[in-house]
Structures are given as structure tokens and as C-alpha cells.
mmCIF file with all atom_site columns, C-alpha atoms in Angstrom:
data_model
loop_
_atom_site.group_PDB
_atom_site.id
_atom_site.type_symbol
_atom_site.label_atom_id
_atom_site.label_alt_id
_atom_site.label_comp_id
_atom_site.label_asym_id
_atom_site.label_entity_id
_atom_site.label_seq_id
_atom_site.pdbx_PDB_ins_code
_atom_site.Cartn_x
_atom_site.Cartn_y
_atom_site.Cartn_z
_atom_site.occupancy
_atom_site.B_iso_or_equiv
_atom_site.pdbx_formal_charge
_atom_site.auth_seq_id
_atom_site.auth_comp_id
_atom_site.auth_asym_id
_atom_site.auth_atom_id
_atom_site.pdbx_PDB_model_num
ATOM 1   C CA . UNK A 1 1   ? 109.699 73.102 -71.280 1.00 90.00 ? 11  UNK A CA 1
ATOM 2   C CA . UNK A 1 2   ? 111.854 70.739 -69.501 1.00 94.00 ? 12  UNK A CA 1
ATOM 3   C CA . UNK A 1 3   ? 110.750 67.461 -70.690 1.00 96.00 ? 13  UNK A CA 1
ATOM 4   C CA . UNK A 1 4   ? 110.711 64.491 -68.948 1.00 97.00 ? 14  UNK A CA 1
ATOM 5   C CA . UNK A 1 5   ? 113.977 61.316 -69.856 1.00 97.00 ? 15  UNK A CA 1
ATOM 6   C CA . UNK A 1 6   ? 114.187 58.211 -69.460 1.00 96.00 ? 16  UNK A CA 1
ATOM 7   C CA . UNK A 1 7   ? 117.233 56.273 -69.985 1.00 96.00 ? 17  UNK A CA 1
ATOM 8   C CA . UNK A 1 8   ? 117.022 51.756 -68.481 1.00 96.00 ? 18  UNK A CA 1
ATOM 9   C CA . UNK A 1 9   ? 117.596 53.211 -64.648 1.00 97.00 ? 19  UNK A CA 1
ATOM 10  C CA . UNK A 1 10  ? 116.751 56.348 -64.448 1.00 97.00 ? 20  UNK A CA 1
ATOM 11  C CA . UNK A 1 11  ? 113.831 59.164 -64.854 1.00 97.00 ? 21  UNK A CA 1
ATOM 12  C CA . UNK A 1 12  ? 114.878 63.095 -65.044 1.00 98.00 ? 22  UNK A CA 1
ATOM 13  C CA . UNK A 1 13  ? 112.143 64.876 -64.938 1.00 98.00 ? 23  UNK A CA 1
ATOM 14  C CA . UNK A 1 14  ? 110.928 69.008 -63.615 1.00 98.00 ? 24  UNK A CA 1
ATOM 15  C CA . UNK A 1 15  ? 111.259 69.049 -60.471 1.00 98.00 ? 25  UNK A CA 1
ATOM 16  C CA . UNK A 1 16  ? 107.939 69.871 -58.000 1.00 97.00 ? 26  UNK A CA 1
ATOM 17  C CA . UNK A 1 17  ? 107.880 72.072 -55.286 1.00 97.00 ? 27  UNK A CA 1
ATOM 18  C CA . UNK A 1 18  ? 107.938 68.859 -52.967 1.00 97.00 ? 28  UNK A CA 1
ATOM 19  C CA . UNK A 1 19  ? 111.470 67.831 -54.072 1.00 98.00 ? 29  UNK A CA 1
ATOM 20  C CA . UNK A 1 20  ? 112.990 71.668 -52.291 1.00 97.00 ? 30  UNK A CA 1
ATOM 21  C CA . UNK A 1 21  ? 113.833 69.501 -48.830 1.00 97.00 ? 31  UNK A CA 1
ATOM 22  C CA . UNK A 1 22  ? 115.055 66.926 -51.586 1.00 96.00 ? 32  UNK A CA 1
ATOM 23  C CA . UNK A 1 23  ? 116.993 68.940 -53.233 1.00 96.00 ? 33  UNK A CA 1
ATOM 24  C CA . UNK A 1 24  ? 118.538 70.666 -50.424 1.00 96.00 ? 34  UNK A CA 1
ATOM 25  C CA . UNK A 1 25  ? 119.443 67.650 -48.485 1.00 95.00 ? 35  UNK A CA 1
ATOM 26  C CA . UNK A 1 26  ? 121.529 66.709 -52.013 1.00 94.00 ? 36  UNK A CA 1
ATOM 27  C CA . UNK A 1 27  ? 123.261 69.886 -52.147 1.00 92.00 ? 37  UNK A CA 1
ATOM 28  C CA . UNK A 1 28  ? 123.555 69.928 -48.790 1.00 93.00 ? 38  UNK A CA 1
ATOM 29  C CA . UNK A 1 29  ? 125.492 66.488 -48.297 1.00 91.00 ? 39  UNK A CA 1
ATOM 30  C CA . UNK A 1 30  ? 129.682 67.589 -49.048 1.00 84.00 ? 40  UNK A CA 1
ATOM 31  C CA . UNK A 1 31  ? 130.620 65.386 -50.627 1.00 87.00 ? 41  UNK A CA 1
ATOM 32  C CA . UNK A 1 32  ? 128.939 65.941 -53.531 1.00 83.00 ? 42  UNK A CA 1
ATOM 33  C CA . UNK A 1 33  ? 128.803 69.505 -53.509 1.00 79.00 ? 43  UNK A CA 1
ATOM 34  C CA . UNK A 1 34  ? 132.674 70.048 -52.782 1.00 75.00 ? 44  UNK A CA 1
ATOM 35  C CA . UNK A 1 35  ? 132.128 69.586 -56.920 1.00 84.00 ? 45  UNK A CA 1
ATOM 36  C CA . UNK A 1 36  ? 129.213 71.495 -57.812 1.00 81.00 ? 46  UNK A CA 1
ATOM 37  C CA . UNK A 1 37  ? 129.726 75.409 -59.155 1.00 76.00 ? 47  UNK A CA 1
ATOM 38  C CA . UNK A 1 38  ? 131.596 77.570 -56.132 1.00 73.00 ? 48  UNK A CA 1
ATOM 39  C CA . UNK A 1 39  ? 131.334 74.769 -53.463 1.00 74.00 ? 49  UNK A CA 1
ATOM 40  C CA . UNK A 1 40  ? 129.046 74.351 -50.257 1.00 80.00 ? 50  UNK A CA 1
ATOM 41  C CA . UNK A 1 41  ? 126.830 77.519 -49.489 1.00 89.00 ? 51  UNK A CA 1
ATOM 42  C CA . UNK A 1 42  ? 124.131 77.779 -47.120 1.00 93.00 ? 52  UNK A CA 1
ATOM 43  C CA . UNK A 1 43  ? 121.129 75.975 -46.758 1.00 94.00 ? 53  UNK A CA 1
ATOM 44  C CA . UNK A 1 44  ? 119.833 79.208 -47.025 1.00 96.00 ? 54  UNK A CA 1
ATOM 45  C CA . UNK A 1 45  ? 121.294 79.873 -50.636 1.00 94.00 ? 55  UNK A CA 1
ATOM 46  C CA . UNK A 1 46  ? 120.550 76.178 -51.341 1.00 94.00 ? 56  UNK A CA 1
ATOM 47  C CA . UNK A 1 47  ? 117.109 76.894 -50.493 1.00 96.00 ? 57  UNK A CA 1
ATOM 48  C CA . UNK A 1 48  ? 116.821 80.608 -52.809 1.00 96.00 ? 58  UNK A CA 1
ATOM 49  C CA . UNK A 1 49  ? 118.702 78.389 -55.796 1.00 95.00 ? 59  UNK A CA 1
ATOM 50  C CA . UNK A 1 50  ? 115.504 75.621 -55.725 1.00 96.00 ? 60  UNK A CA 1
ATOM 51  C CA . UNK A 1 51  ? 113.781 78.792 -55.884 1.00 96.00 ? 61  UNK A CA 1
ATOM 52  C CA . UNK A 1 52  ? 114.974 81.047 -58.463 1.00 96.00 ? 62  UNK A CA 1
ATOM 53  C CA . UNK A 1 53  ? 114.733 77.192 -60.817 1.00 97.00 ? 63  UNK A CA 1
ATOM 54  C CA . UNK A 1 54  ? 110.927 77.624 -60.778 1.00 96.00 ? 64  UNK A CA 1
ATOM 55  C CA . UNK A 1 55  ? 111.371 82.054 -60.394 1.00 96.00 ? 65  UNK A CA 1
ATOM 56  C CA . UNK A 1 56  ? 113.234 81.779 -63.331 1.00 97.00 ? 66  UNK A CA 1
ATOM 57  C CA . UNK A 1 57  ? 114.612 78.799 -65.129 1.00 97.00 ? 67  UNK A CA 1
ATOM 58  C CA . UNK A 1 58  ? 111.304 77.115 -65.371 1.00 97.00 ? 68  UNK A CA 1
ATOM 59  C CA . UNK A 1 59  ? 109.072 80.581 -65.630 1.00 96.00 ? 69  UNK A CA 1
ATOM 60  C CA . UNK A 1 60  ? 111.112 82.324 -68.504 1.00 96.00 ? 70  UNK A CA 1
ATOM 61  C CA . UNK A 1 61  ? 112.232 78.425 -70.202 1.00 96.00 ? 71  UNK A CA 1
ATOM 62  C CA . UNK A 1 62  ? 116.634 79.188 -70.072 1.00 96.00 ? 72  UNK A CA 1
ATOM 63  C CA . UNK A 1 63  ? 117.336 76.318 -70.029 1.00 97.00 ? 73  UNK A CA 1
ATOM 64  C CA . UNK A 1 64  ? 116.358 72.225 -68.733 1.00 98.00 ? 74  UNK A CA 1
ATOM 65  C CA . UNK A 1 65  ? 116.812 70.884 -65.483 1.00 98.00 ? 75  UNK A CA 1
ATOM 66  C CA . UNK A 1 66  ? 115.991 67.882 -63.936 1.00 98.00 ? 76  UNK A CA 1
ATOM 67  C CA . UNK A 1 67  ? 115.238 66.833 -61.493 1.00 98.00 ? 77  UNK A CA 1
ATOM 68  C CA . UNK A 1 68  ? 116.863 62.214 -61.415 1.00 98.00 ? 78  UNK A CA 1
ATOM 69  C CA . UNK A 1 69  ? 114.976 60.392 -59.657 1.00 98.00 ? 79  UNK A CA 1
ATOM 70  C CA . UNK A 1 70  ? 115.459 56.052 -59.332 1.00 97.00 ? 80  UNK A CA 1
ATOM 71  C CA . UNK A 1 71  ? 112.613 53.654 -58.153 1.00 96.00 ? 81  UNK A CA 1
ATOM 72  C CA . UNK A 1 72  ? 110.839 57.115 -56.972 1.00 95.00 ? 82  UNK A CA 1
ATOM 73  C CA . UNK A 1 73  ? 113.726 58.822 -55.378 1.00 96.00 ? 83  UNK A CA 1
ATOM 74  C CA . UNK A 1 74  ? 115.480 61.635 -55.803 1.00 97.00 ? 84  UNK A CA 1
ATOM 75  C CA . UNK A 1 75  ? 118.874 60.821 -56.430 1.00 97.00 ? 85  UNK A CA 1
ATOM 76  C CA . UNK A 1 76  ? 120.201 64.031 -58.647 1.00 97.00 ? 86  UNK A CA 1
ATOM 77  C CA . UNK A 1 77  ? 120.184 66.877 -59.951 1.00 97.00 ? 87  UNK A CA 1
ATOM 78  C CA . UNK A 1 78  ? 121.058 67.772 -63.268 1.00 97.00 ? 88  UNK A CA 1
ATOM 79  C CA . UNK A 1 79  ? 121.125 70.522 -66.626 1.00 97.00 ? 89  UNK A CA 1
ATOM 80  C CA . UNK A 1 80  ? 121.905 71.173 -70.017 1.00 98.00 ? 90  UNK A CA 1
ATOM 81  C CA . UNK A 1 81  ? 122.873 75.356 -69.935 1.00 97.00 ? 91  UNK A CA 1
ATOM 82  C CA . UNK A 1 82  ? 124.073 78.096 -71.946 1.00 96.00 ? 92  UNK A CA 1
ATOM 83  C CA . UNK A 1 83  ? 126.989 78.967 -70.456 1.00 91.00 ? 93  UNK A CA 1
ATOM 84  C CA . UNK A 1 84  ? 130.156 82.035 -71.551 1.00 90.00 ? 94  UNK A CA 1
ATOM 85  C CA . UNK A 1 85  ? 132.458 79.657 -70.022 1.00 84.00 ? 95  UNK A CA 1
ATOM 86  C CA . UNK A 1 86  ? 132.461 77.718 -72.687 1.00 87.00 ? 96  UNK A CA 1
ATOM 87  C CA . UNK A 1 87  ? 130.946 79.691 -75.761 1.00 89.00 ? 97  UNK A CA 1
ATOM 88  C CA . UNK A 1 88  ? 128.700 77.007 -75.610 1.00 95.00 ? 98  UNK A CA 1
ATOM 89  C CA . UNK A 1 89  ? 126.411 74.696 -74.325 1.00 97.00 ? 99  UNK A CA 1
ATOM 90  C CA . UNK A 1 90  ? 127.703 72.690 -71.140 1.00 97.00 ? 100 UNK A CA 1
ATOM 91  C CA . UNK A 1 91  ? 126.428 69.357 -68.720 1.00 97.00 ? 101 UNK A CA 1
ATOM 92  C CA . UNK A 1 92  ? 125.972 69.540 -65.130 1.00 95.00 ? 102 UNK A CA 1
ATOM 93  C CA . UNK A 1 93  ? 125.046 66.296 -62.578 1.00 95.00 ? 103 UNK A CA 1
ATOM 94  C CA . UNK A 1 94  ? 125.595 65.105 -59.451 1.00 94.00 ? 104 UNK A CA 1
ATOM 95  C CA . UNK A 1 95  ? 124.703 61.775 -57.622 1.00 95.00 ? 105 UNK A CA 1
ATOM 96  C CA . UNK A 1 96  ? 123.686 61.606 -54.560 1.00 95.00 ? 106 UNK A CA 1
ATOM 97  C CA . UNK A 1 97  ? 126.655 58.956 -53.326 1.00 93.00 ? 107 UNK A CA 1
ATOM 98  C CA . UNK A 1 98  ? 124.233 56.416 -52.735 1.00 93.00 ? 108 UNK A CA 1
ATOM 99  C CA . UNK A 1 99  ? 124.162 56.072 -56.274 1.00 94.00 ? 109 UNK A CA 1
ATOM 100 C CA . UNK A 1 100 ? 127.865 55.945 -57.250 1.00 92.00 ? 110 UNK A CA 1
ATOM 101 C CA . UNK A 1 101 ? 130.583 53.213 -58.247 1.00 92.00 ? 111 UNK A CA 1
ATOM 102 C CA . UNK A 1 102 ? 126.888 51.309 -60.272 1.00 95.00 ? 112 UNK A CA 1
ATOM 103 C CA . UNK A 1 103 ? 127.104 53.420 -63.672 1.00 95.00 ? 113 UNK A CA 1
ATOM 104 C CA . UNK A 1 104 ? 124.586 55.710 -63.146 1.00 97.00 ? 114 UNK A CA 1
ATOM 105 C CA . UNK A 1 105 ? 126.637 59.159 -63.280 1.00 96.00 ? 115 UNK A CA 1
ATOM 106 C CA . UNK A 1 106 ? 127.478 57.121 -67.320 1.00 96.00 ? 116 UNK A CA 1
ATOM 107 C CA . UNK A 1 107 ? 123.583 57.445 -68.044 1.00 97.00 ? 117 UNK A CA 1
ATOM 108 C CA . UNK A 1 108 ? 122.885 59.999 -66.393 1.00 97.00 ? 118 UNK A CA 1
ATOM 109 C CA . UNK A 1 109 ? 125.965 61.915 -68.880 1.00 97.00 ? 119 UNK A CA 1
ATOM 110 C CA . UNK A 1 110 ? 124.177 60.793 -72.563 1.00 97.00 ? 120 UNK A CA 1
ATOM 111 C CA . UNK A 1 111 ? 120.802 60.754 -71.304 1.00 97.00 ? 121 UNK A CA 1
ATOM 112 C CA . UNK A 1 112 ? 121.693 64.458 -71.029 1.00 97.00 ? 122 UNK A CA 1
ATOM 113 C CA . UNK A 1 113 ? 124.548 64.352 -74.247 1.00 97.00 ? 123 UNK A CA 1
ATOM 114 C CA . UNK A 1 114 ? 121.786 62.474 -76.640 1.00 96.00 ? 124 UNK A CA 1
ATOM 115 C CA . UNK A 1 115 ? 119.132 64.782 -75.295 1.00 97.00 ? 125 UNK A CA 1
ATOM 116 C CA . UNK A 1 116 ? 121.881 68.465 -76.315 1.00 97.00 ? 126 UNK A CA 1
ATOM 117 C CA . UNK A 1 117 ? 122.151 66.664 -79.328 1.00 97.00 ? 127 UNK A CA 1
ATOM 118 C CA . UNK A 1 118 ? 119.137 65.146 -81.048 1.00 95.00 ? 128 UNK A CA 1
ATOM 119 C CA . UNK A 1 119 ? 116.655 67.977 -79.016 1.00 95.00 ? 129 UNK A CA 1
ATOM 120 C CA . UNK A 1 120 ? 118.457 70.616 -78.921 1.00 96.00 ? 130 UNK A CA 1
ATOM 121 C CA . UNK A 1 121 ? 120.650 69.883 -82.386 1.00 95.00 ? 131 UNK A CA 1
ATOM 122 C CA . UNK A 1 122 ? 124.163 70.701 -80.844 1.00 96.00 ? 132 UNK A CA 1
ATOM 123 C CA . UNK A 1 123 ? 127.001 69.481 -82.527 1.00 96.00 ? 133 UNK A CA 1
ATOM 124 C CA . UNK A 1 124 ? 128.982 70.022 -79.626 1.00 96.00 ? 134 UNK A CA 1
ATOM 125 C CA . UNK A 1 125 ? 128.022 70.211 -75.615 1.00 97.00 ? 135 UNK A CA 1
ATOM 126 C CA . UNK A 1 126 ? 130.933 70.920 -72.691 1.00 97.00 ? 136 UNK A CA 1
ATOM 127 C CA . UNK A 1 127 ? 131.657 69.855 -69.608 1.00 96.00 ? 137 UNK A CA 1
ATOM 128 C CA . UNK A 1 128 ? 133.480 72.079 -66.980 1.00 95.00 ? 138 UNK A CA 1
ATOM 129 C CA . UNK A 1 129 ? 135.214 70.058 -64.227 1.00 94.00 ? 139 UNK A CA 1
ATOM 130 C CA . UNK A 1 130 ? 137.748 70.807 -60.595 1.00 93.00 ? 140 UNK A CA 1
ATOM 131 C CA . UNK A 1 131 ? 140.725 68.553 -62.307 1.00 95.00 ? 141 UNK A CA 1
ATOM 132 C CA . UNK A 1 132 ? 140.985 66.836 -58.868 1.00 94.00 ? 142 UNK A CA 1
ATOM 133 C CA . UNK A 1 133 ? 137.148 65.563 -59.465 1.00 94.00 ? 143 UNK A CA 1
ATOM 134 C CA . UNK A 1 134 ? 139.042 62.287 -60.812 1.00 95.00 ? 144 UNK A CA 1
ATOM 135 C CA . UNK A 1 135 ? 135.787 59.931 -60.801 1.00 93.00 ? 145 UNK A CA 1
ATOM 136 C CA . UNK A 1 136 ? 134.462 63.050 -63.467 1.00 94.00 ? 146 UNK A CA 1
ATOM 137 C CA . UNK A 1 137 ? 137.323 63.688 -65.442 1.00 96.00 ? 147 UNK A CA 1
ATOM 138 C CA . UNK A 1 138 ? 136.830 59.755 -66.404 1.00 96.00 ? 148 UNK A CA 1
ATOM 139 C CA . UNK A 1 139 ? 133.677 59.065 -66.679 1.00 96.00 ? 149 UNK A CA 1
ATOM 140 C CA . UNK A 1 140 ? 133.086 61.554 -69.356 1.00 97.00 ? 150 UNK A CA 1
ATOM 141 C CA . UNK A 1 141 ? 136.658 60.289 -71.116 1.00 97.00 ? 151 UNK A CA 1
ATOM 142 C CA . UNK A 1 142 ? 134.719 57.943 -70.631 1.00 95.00 ? 152 UNK A CA 1
ATOM 143 C CA . UNK A 1 143 ? 131.774 58.407 -72.432 1.00 96.00 ? 153 UNK A CA 1
ATOM 144 C CA . UNK A 1 144 ? 133.623 60.577 -75.439 1.00 96.00 ? 154 UNK A CA 1
ATOM 145 C CA . UNK A 1 145 ? 134.097 64.205 -73.954 1.00 97.00 ? 155 UNK A CA 1
ATOM 146 C CA . UNK A 1 146 ? 137.890 65.086 -74.518 1.00 97.00 ? 156 UNK A CA 1
ATOM 147 C CA . UNK A 1 147 ? 139.560 68.113 -72.835 1.00 97.00 ? 157 UNK A CA 1
ATOM 148 C CA . UNK A 1 148 ? 139.572 71.801 -74.585 1.00 96.00 ? 158 UNK A CA 1
ATOM 149 C CA . UNK A 1 149 ? 142.135 73.911 -72.103 1.00 95.00 ? 159 UNK A CA 1
ATOM 150 C CA . UNK A 1 150 ? 142.524 74.523 -67.751 1.00 96.00 ? 160 UNK A CA 1
ATOM 151 C CA . UNK A 1 151 ? 141.852 77.513 -66.522 1.00 94.00 ? 161 UNK A CA 1
ATOM 152 C CA . UNK A 1 152 ? 142.720 79.055 -63.966 1.00 94.00 ? 162 UNK A CA 1
ATOM 153 C CA . UNK A 1 153 ? 140.622 80.000 -61.537 1.00 91.00 ? 163 UNK A CA 1
ATOM 154 C CA . UNK A 1 154 ? 141.453 82.067 -58.447 1.00 91.00 ? 164 UNK A CA 1
ATOM 155 C CA . UNK A 1 155 ? 141.377 80.357 -55.750 1.00 89.00 ? 165 UNK A CA 1
ATOM 156 C CA . UNK A 1 156 ? 144.226 78.239 -57.204 1.00 91.00 ? 166 UNK A CA 1
ATOM 157 C CA . UNK A 1 157 ? 142.876 75.698 -58.570 1.00 90.00 ? 167 UNK A CA 1
ATOM 158 C CA . UNK A 1 158 ? 142.403 74.013 -61.438 1.00 94.00 ? 168 UNK A CA 1
ATOM 159 C CA . UNK A 1 159 ? 138.822 74.328 -63.613 1.00 94.00 ? 169 UNK A CA 1
ATOM 160 C CA . UNK A 1 160 ? 138.908 71.180 -67.232 1.00 96.00 ? 170 UNK A CA 1
ATOM 161 C CA . UNK A 1 161 ? 136.661 72.931 -69.802 1.00 96.00 ? 171 UNK A CA 1
ATOM 162 C CA . UNK A 1 162 ? 136.249 69.241 -71.481 1.00 97.00 ? 172 UNK A CA 1
ATOM 163 C CA . UNK A 1 163 ? 134.195 68.953 -74.453 1.00 97.00 ? 173 UNK A CA 1
ATOM 164 C CA . UNK A 1 164 ? 131.777 66.181 -76.720 1.00 97.00 ? 174 UNK A CA 1
ATOM 165 C CA . UNK A 1 165 ? 131.266 65.925 -80.832 1.00 96.00 ? 175 UNK A CA 1
ATOM 166 C CA . UNK A 1 166 ? 128.128 64.815 -82.586 1.00 94.00 ? 176 UNK A CA 1
ATOM 167 C CA . UNK A 1 167 ? 129.586 62.083 -84.620 1.00 88.00 ? 177 UNK A CA 1
ATOM 168 C CA . UNK A 1 168 ? 127.944 60.079 -86.993 1.00 82.00 ? 178 UNK A CA 1
ATOM 169 C CA . UNK A 1 169 ? 126.879 57.304 -84.440 1.00 82.00 ? 179 UNK A CA 1
ATOM 170 C CA . UNK A 1 170 ? 125.340 59.832 -82.750 1.00 80.00 ? 180 UNK A CA 1
ATOM 171 C CA . UNK A 1 171 ? 121.780 59.674 -84.299 1.00 61.00 ? 181 UNK A CA 1
ATOM 172 C CA . UNK A 1 172 ? 121.515 62.256 -86.170 1.00 47.00 ? 182 UNK A CA 1
ATOM 173 C CA . UNK A 1 173 ? 123.247 63.366 -89.419 1.00 43.00 ? 183 UNK A CA 1
ATOM 174 C CA . UNK A 1 174 ? 125.772 64.964 -89.146 1.00 41.00 ? 184 UNK A CA 1
ATOM 175 C CA . UNK A 1 175 ? 125.229 69.262 -88.943 1.00 38.00 ? 185 UNK A CA 1
ATOM 176 C CA . UNK A 1 176 ? 127.758 70.927 -91.982 1.00 31.00 ? 186 UNK A CA 1
#
């Protein structure tokens, strides 16, 4: 079951059915969706994705997926999930453009990483980011992610694979 997480300014909690319109609006904003998955999708596809959060992810307890709220409003989306692309757990985060530029992305990414290291007991957490997504690459660099490799995609674009390894300063003792 996806736990509720709190940061100084954000609440990460499981989605509820009433979040569908906000979820779809978030994913339909191309300023955000251009960097997610395979890029912008149809409204119908985003509604189907929202449905799968409940019917597959939550129903089978596959991985943690959160609605990200600030002051009670849905402002983002977050996940930590196992993925074959990196052979480990990958963080996924997105904030509505209205929430950009005030450090919420850093706060959100740090919270997901801390959950991975603490609750999930991981020793490393990955992120895959489009090479052109400079804002996300800068944010992840700032919180200790390092480049592992680049993946050349079929469309000619490049995806950067990054890793953040747990250290003694992350709280719990290092796994050996």
C-alpha cells in the first residue's frame, strides 16, 4: 500500500477517484508531458492510465504512486518503481508549471529518494531523463545523482540514466 509522505510544503498520498480531472489536466499539459514516458498522449490514454493506477498498481500493490498536493491542491505526480531499463528502482516526478521555480521539485525528488532508501531499503535509486530536460538534470545533479550511461532512442533522442547511491548521511546504515 502506497504510504503517505510529507515534506515541508508537500503532501504525497495515494490518488483518489476524485483526482481524475486534475491528473488528466496535469498529463495533458505538454510543458510537462513532453518529458514523461513516450511524451504527450491523448486525453483518453491519460484517463486510461489513471484507471490503471487503481486497477493494476494499487490493486496489486505493484509500486508506490502518489498524488502530490500543496495546500490541498493537486500539483504533481510521483512514483518509485522497479524497471528493467535500469535493473533497479526508478523515481518519476512531475510538477505542474505553476509549481515550478520555488524548489518544490527538489523537495519532491528528495522525498521519493528518502522513501526508497528508508522504507524500501534500497541502496541505489535511478532516474531516466531526456538529455534535453536540463531543469531535471540540474535538479538531480544537485541532490547527488550521477550519470551511468546514455541510451540512444529509436527517434534519435538521448535518454540519460542517472543513479543516486545511498550514503551514511542518508540516515540508516549502509547495506554491505
